PDB file of C-alpha atoms in Angstrom:
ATOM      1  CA  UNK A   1     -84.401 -50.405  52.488  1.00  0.00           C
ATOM      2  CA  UNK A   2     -83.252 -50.802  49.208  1.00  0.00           C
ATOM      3  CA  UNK A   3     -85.408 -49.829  46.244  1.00  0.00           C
ATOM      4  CA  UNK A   4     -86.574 -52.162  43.464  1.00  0.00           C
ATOM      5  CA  UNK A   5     -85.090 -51.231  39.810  1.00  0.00           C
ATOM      6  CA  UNK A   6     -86.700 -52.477  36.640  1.00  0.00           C
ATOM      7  CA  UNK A   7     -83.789 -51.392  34.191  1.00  0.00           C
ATOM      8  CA  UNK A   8     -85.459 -51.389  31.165  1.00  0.00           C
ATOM      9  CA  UNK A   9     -87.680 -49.110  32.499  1.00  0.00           C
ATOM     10  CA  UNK A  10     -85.211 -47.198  33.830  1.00  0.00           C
ATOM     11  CA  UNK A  11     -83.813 -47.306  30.108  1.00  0.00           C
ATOM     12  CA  UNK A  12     -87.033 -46.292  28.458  1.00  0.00           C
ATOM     13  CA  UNK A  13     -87.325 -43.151  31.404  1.00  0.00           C
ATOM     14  CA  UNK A  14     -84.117 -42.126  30.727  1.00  0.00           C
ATOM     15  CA  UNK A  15     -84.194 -41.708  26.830  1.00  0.00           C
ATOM     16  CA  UNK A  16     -87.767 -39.437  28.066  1.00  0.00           C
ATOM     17  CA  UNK A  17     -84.967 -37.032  30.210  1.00  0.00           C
ATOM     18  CA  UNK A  18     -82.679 -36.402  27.699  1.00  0.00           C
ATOM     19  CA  UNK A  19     -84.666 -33.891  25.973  1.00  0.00           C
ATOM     20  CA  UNK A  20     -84.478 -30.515  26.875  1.00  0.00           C
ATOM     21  CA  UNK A  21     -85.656 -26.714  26.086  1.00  0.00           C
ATOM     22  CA  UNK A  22     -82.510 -26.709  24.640  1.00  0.00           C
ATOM     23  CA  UNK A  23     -82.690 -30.288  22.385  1.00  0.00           C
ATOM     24  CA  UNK A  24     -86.300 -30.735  21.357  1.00  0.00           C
ATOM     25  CA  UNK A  25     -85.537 -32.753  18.733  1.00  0.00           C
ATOM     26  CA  UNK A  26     -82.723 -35.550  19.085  1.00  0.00           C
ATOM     27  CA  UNK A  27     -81.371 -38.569  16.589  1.00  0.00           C
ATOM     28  CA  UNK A  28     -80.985 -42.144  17.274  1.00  0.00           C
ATOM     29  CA  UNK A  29     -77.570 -41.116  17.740  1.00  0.00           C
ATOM     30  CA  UNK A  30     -77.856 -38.377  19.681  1.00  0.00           C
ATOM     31  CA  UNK A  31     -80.192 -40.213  22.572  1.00  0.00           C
ATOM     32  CA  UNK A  32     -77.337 -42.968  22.606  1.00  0.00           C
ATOM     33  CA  UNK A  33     -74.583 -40.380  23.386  1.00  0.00           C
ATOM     34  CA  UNK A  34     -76.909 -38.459  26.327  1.00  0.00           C
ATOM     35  CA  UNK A  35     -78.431 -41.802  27.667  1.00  0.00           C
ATOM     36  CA  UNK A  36     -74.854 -44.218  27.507  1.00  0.00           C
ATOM     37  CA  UNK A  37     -77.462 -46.796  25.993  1.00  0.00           C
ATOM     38  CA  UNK A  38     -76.642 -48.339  22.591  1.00  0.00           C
ATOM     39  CA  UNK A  39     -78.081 -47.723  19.483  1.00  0.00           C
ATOM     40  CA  UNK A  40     -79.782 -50.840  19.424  1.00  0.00           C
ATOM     41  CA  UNK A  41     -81.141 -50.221  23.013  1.00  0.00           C
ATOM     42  CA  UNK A  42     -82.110 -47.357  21.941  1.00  0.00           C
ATOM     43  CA  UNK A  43     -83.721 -47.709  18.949  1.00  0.00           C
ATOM     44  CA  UNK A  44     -85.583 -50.702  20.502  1.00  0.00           C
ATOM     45  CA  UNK A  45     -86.762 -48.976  23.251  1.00  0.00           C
ATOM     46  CA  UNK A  46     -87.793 -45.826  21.088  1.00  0.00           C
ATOM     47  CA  UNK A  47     -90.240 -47.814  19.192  1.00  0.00           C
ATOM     48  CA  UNK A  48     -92.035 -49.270  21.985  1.00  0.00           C
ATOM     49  CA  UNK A  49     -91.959 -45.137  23.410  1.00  0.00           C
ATOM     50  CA  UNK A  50     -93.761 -44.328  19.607  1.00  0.00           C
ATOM     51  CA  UNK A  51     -95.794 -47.209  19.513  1.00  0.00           C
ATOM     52  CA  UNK A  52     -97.301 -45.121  22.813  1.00  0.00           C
ATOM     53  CA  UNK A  53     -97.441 -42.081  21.814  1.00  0.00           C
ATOM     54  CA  UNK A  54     -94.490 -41.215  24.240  1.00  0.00           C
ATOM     55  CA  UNK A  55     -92.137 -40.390  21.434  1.00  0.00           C
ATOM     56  CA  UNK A  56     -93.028 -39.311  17.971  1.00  0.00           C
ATOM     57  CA  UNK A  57     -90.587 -38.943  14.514  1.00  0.00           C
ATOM     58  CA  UNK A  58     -90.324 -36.068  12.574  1.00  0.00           C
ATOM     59  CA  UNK A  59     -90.064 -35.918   8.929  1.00  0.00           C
ATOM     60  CA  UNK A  60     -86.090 -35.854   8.954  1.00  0.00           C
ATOM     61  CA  UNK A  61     -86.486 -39.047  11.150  1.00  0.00           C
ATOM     62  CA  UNK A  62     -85.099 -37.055  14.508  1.00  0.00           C
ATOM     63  CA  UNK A  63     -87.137 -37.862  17.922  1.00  0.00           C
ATOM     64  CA  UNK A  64     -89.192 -35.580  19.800  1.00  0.00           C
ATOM     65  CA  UNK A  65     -91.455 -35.804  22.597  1.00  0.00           C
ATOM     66  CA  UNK A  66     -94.838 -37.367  22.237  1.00  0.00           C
ATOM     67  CA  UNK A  67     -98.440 -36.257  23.048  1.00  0.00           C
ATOM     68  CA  UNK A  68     -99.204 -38.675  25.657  1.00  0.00           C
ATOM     69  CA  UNK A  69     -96.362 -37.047  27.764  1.00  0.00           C
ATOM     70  CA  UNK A  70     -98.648 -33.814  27.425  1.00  0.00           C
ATOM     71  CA  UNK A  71    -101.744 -35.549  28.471  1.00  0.00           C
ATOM     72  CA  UNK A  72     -99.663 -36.962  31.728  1.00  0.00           C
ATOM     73  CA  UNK A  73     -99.013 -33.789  32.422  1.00  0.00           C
ATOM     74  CA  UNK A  74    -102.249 -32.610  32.222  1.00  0.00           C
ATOM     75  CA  UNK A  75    -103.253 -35.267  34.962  1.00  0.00           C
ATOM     76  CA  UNK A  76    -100.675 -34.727  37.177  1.00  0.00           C
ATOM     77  CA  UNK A  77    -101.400 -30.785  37.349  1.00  0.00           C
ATOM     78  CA  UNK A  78    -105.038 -31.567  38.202  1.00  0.00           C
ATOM     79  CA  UNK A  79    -103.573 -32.861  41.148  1.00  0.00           C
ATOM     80  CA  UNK A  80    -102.144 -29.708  42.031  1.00  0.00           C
ATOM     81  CA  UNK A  81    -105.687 -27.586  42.408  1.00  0.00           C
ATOM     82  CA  UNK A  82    -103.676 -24.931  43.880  1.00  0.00           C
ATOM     83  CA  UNK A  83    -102.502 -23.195  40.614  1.00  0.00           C
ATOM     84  CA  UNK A  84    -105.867 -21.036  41.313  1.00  0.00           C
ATOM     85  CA  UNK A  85    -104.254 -20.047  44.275  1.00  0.00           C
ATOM     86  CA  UNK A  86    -100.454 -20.326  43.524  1.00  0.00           C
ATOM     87  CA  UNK A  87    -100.600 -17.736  40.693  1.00  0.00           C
ATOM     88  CA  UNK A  88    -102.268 -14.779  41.783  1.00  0.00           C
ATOM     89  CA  UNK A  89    -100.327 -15.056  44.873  1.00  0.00           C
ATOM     90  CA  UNK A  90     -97.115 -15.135  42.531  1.00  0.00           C
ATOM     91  CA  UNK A  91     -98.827 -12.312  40.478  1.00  0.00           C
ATOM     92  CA  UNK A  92     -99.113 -10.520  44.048  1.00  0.00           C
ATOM     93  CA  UNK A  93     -95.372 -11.103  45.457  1.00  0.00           C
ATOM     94  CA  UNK A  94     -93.642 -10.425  41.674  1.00  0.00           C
ATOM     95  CA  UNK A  95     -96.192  -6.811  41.712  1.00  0.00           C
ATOM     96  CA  UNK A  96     -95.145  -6.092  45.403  1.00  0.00           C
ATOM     97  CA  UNK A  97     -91.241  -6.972  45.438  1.00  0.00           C
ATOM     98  CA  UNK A  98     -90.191  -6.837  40.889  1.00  0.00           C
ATOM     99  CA  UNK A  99     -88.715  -9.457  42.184  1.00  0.00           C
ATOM    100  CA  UNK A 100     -89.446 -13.236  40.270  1.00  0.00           C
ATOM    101  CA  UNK A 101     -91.585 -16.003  41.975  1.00  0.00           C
ATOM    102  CA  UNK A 102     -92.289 -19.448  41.921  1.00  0.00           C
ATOM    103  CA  UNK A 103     -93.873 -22.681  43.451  1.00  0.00           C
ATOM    104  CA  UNK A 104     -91.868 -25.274  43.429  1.00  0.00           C
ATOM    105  CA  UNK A 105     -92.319 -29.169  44.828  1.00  0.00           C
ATOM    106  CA  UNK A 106     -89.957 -31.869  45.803  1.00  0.00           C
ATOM    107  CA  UNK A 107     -89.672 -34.942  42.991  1.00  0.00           C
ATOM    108  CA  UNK A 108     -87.164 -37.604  44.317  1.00  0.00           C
ATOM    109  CA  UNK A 109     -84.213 -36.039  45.064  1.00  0.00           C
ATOM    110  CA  UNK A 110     -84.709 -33.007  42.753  1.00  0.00           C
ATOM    111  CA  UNK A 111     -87.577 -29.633  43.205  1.00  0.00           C
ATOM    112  CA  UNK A 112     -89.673 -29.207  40.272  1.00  0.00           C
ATOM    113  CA  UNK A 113     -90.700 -25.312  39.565  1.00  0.00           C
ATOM    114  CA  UNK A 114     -94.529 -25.985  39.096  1.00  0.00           C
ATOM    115  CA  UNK A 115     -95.197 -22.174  38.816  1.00  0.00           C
ATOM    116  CA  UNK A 116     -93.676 -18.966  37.989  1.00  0.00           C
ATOM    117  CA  UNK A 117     -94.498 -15.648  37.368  1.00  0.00           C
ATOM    118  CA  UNK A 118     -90.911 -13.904  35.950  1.00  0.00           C
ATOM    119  CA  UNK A 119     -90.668 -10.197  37.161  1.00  0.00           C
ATOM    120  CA  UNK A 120     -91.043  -7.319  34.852  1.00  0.00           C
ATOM    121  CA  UNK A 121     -87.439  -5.845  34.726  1.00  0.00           C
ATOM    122  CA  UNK A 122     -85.631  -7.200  32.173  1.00  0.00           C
ATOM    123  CA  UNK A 123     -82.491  -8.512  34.225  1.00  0.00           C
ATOM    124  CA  UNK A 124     -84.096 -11.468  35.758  1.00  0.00           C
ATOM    125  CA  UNK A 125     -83.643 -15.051  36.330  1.00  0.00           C
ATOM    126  CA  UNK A 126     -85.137 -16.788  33.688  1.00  0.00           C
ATOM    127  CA  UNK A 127     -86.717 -20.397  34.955  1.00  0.00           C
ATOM    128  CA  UNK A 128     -89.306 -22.179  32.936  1.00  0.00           C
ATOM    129  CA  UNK A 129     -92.570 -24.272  34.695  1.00  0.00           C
ATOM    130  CA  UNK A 130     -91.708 -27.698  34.709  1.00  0.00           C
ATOM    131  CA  UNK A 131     -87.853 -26.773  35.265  1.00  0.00           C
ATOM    132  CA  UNK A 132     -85.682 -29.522  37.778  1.00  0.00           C
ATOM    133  CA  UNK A 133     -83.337 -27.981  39.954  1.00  0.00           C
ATOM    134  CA  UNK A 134     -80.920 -29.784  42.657  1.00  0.00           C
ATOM    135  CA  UNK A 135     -82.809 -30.107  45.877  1.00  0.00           C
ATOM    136  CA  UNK A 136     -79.816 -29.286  48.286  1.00  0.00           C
ATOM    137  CA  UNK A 137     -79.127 -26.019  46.559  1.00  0.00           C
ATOM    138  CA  UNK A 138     -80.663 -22.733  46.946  1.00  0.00           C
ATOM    139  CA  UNK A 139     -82.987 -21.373  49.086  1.00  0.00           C
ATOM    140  CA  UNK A 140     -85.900 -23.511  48.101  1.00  0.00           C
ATOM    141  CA  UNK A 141     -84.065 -26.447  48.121  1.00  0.00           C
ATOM    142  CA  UNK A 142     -83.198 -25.900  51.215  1.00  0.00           C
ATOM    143  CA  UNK A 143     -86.718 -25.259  51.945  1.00  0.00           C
ATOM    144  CA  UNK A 144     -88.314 -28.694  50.967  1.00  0.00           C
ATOM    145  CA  UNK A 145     -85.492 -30.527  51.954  1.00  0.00           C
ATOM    146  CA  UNK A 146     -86.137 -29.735  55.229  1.00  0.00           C
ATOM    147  CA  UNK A 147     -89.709 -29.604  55.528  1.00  0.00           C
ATOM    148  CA  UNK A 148     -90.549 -32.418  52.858  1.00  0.00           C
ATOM    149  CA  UNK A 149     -87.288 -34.851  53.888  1.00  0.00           C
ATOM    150  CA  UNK A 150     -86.382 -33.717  57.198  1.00  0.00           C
ATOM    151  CA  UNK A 151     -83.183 -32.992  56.282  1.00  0.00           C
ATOM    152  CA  UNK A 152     -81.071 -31.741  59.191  1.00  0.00           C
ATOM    153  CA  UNK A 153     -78.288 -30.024  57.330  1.00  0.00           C
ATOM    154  CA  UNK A 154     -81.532 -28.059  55.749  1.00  0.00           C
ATOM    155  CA  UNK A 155     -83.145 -27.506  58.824  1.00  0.00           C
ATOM    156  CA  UNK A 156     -80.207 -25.469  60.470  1.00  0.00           C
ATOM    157  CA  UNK A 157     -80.167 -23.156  57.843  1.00  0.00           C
ATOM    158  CA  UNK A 158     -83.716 -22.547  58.222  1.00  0.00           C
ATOM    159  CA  UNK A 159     -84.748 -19.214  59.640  1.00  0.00           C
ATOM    160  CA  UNK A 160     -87.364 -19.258  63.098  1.00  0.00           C
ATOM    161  CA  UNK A 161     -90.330 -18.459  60.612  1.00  0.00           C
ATOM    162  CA  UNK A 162     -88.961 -21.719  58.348  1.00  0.00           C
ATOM    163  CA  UNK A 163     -87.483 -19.162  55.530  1.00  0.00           C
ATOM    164  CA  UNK A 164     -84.343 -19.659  53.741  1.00  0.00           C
ATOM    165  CA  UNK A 165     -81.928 -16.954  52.134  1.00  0.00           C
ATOM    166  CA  UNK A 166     -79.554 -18.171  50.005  1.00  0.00           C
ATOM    167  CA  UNK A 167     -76.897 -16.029  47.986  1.00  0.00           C
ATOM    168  CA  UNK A 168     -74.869 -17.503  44.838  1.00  0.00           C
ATOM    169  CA  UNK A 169     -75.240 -21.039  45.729  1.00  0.00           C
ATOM    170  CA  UNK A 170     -76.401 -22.339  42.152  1.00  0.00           C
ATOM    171  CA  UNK A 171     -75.019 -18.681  40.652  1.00  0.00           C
ATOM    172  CA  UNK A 172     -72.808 -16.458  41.692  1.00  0.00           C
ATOM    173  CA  UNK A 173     -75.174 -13.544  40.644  1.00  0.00           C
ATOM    174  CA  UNK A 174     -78.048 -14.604  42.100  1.00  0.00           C
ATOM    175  CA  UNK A 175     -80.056 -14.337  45.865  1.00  0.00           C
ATOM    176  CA  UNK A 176     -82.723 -15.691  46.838  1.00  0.00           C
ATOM    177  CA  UNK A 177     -85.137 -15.698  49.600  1.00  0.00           C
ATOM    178  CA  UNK A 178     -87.980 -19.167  50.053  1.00  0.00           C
ATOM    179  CA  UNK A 179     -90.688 -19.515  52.762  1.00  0.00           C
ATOM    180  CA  UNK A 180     -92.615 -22.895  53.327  1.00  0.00           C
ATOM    181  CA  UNK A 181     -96.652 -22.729  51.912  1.00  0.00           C
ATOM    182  CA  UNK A 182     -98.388 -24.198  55.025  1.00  0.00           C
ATOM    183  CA  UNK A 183    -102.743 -24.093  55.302  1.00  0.00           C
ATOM    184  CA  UNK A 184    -104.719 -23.107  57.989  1.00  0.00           C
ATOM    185  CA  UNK A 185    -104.486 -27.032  59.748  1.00  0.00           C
ATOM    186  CA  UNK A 186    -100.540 -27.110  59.503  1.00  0.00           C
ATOM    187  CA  UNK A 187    -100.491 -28.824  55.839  1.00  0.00           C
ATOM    188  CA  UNK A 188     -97.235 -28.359  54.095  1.00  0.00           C
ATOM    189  CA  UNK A 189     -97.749 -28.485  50.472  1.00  0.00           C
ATOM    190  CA  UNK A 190     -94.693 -29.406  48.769  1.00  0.00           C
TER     191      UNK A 190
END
């Protein structure tokens, strides 16, 4: 079945991804180059996303996020009741292995890190909360893919206990190892 598209929407969303860790603050300019969308698009688009509180301006007239994106946020993580849980089991695994850990969910076709607790050496893999990764790559990808899509390829490389080890798939210097979080009834949570 295919899915309906509202472009401009799509537009508006897509100006919203093109910030990063790395480009917190971006011109009109700038948002036209990472989006393909023309100025004009753009600048229409980014007044009705500051009009909302989605975007805000700067004094030198560059974009960055707005606070309603933060109070989203908030409302989606009160969905997600098990961060009481989540961390100190994180805490737990990174004190137990020096090894980092994180909780991560399924979003479309992508796994969003929802948690991490970094380990304590100083060689590590640094991943921030709120961090989108591919979801057909590494070993929680291959996790949720098979659990939350039902991915066969996935599911074959799936261990009997539903674990995953994967080793340089997204970097060559890096292993990893993901289990499934399942409750007492059988819930995944994903």
């Amino acid at each position: 079945m295919k899915q309906s598209r509202v472009e401009s929407v799509e537009k508006a969303l897509s100006i919203l991804e093109a910030f990063s860790r790395e480009r917190q603050a971006l011109t009109l300019t700038e948002i036209a180059v990472e989006t393909g969308l023309y100025k004009s698009n753009v600048s229409r688009l980014a007044a009705s996303l500051e009009r909302y509180g989605y975007l805000k301006r700067d004094p030198n007239r560059r974009f960055r996020l707005g606070p309603a994106l933060w109070r989203l946020g908030g409302l989606y993580r009160l969905n997600f009741e098990l961060g009481e849980s989540v961390r100190p089991a994180l805490r737990q695994l990174v004190g137990e292995t020096g090894e980092t850990a994180s909780f991560e969910v399924p979003d479309q076709d992508e796994r969003l890190c929802l948690y991490r607790e970094n380990s304590p050496d100083p060689v590590r893999h640094h991943l921030e909360e709120g961090a989108r990764l591919p979801m057909h790559s590494g070993a929680a990808g291959h996790v949720l893919a098979a659990y939350y899509h039902g991915d066969s390829t996935a599911k074959a490389r799936l261990a009997a206990d539903g674990s995953c080890i994967s080793q340089g798939e997204r970097n060559p210097h890096i292993s990893a190892v993901a289990a499934p979080v399942i409750d007492a009834t059988g819930q995944f949570y994903g």
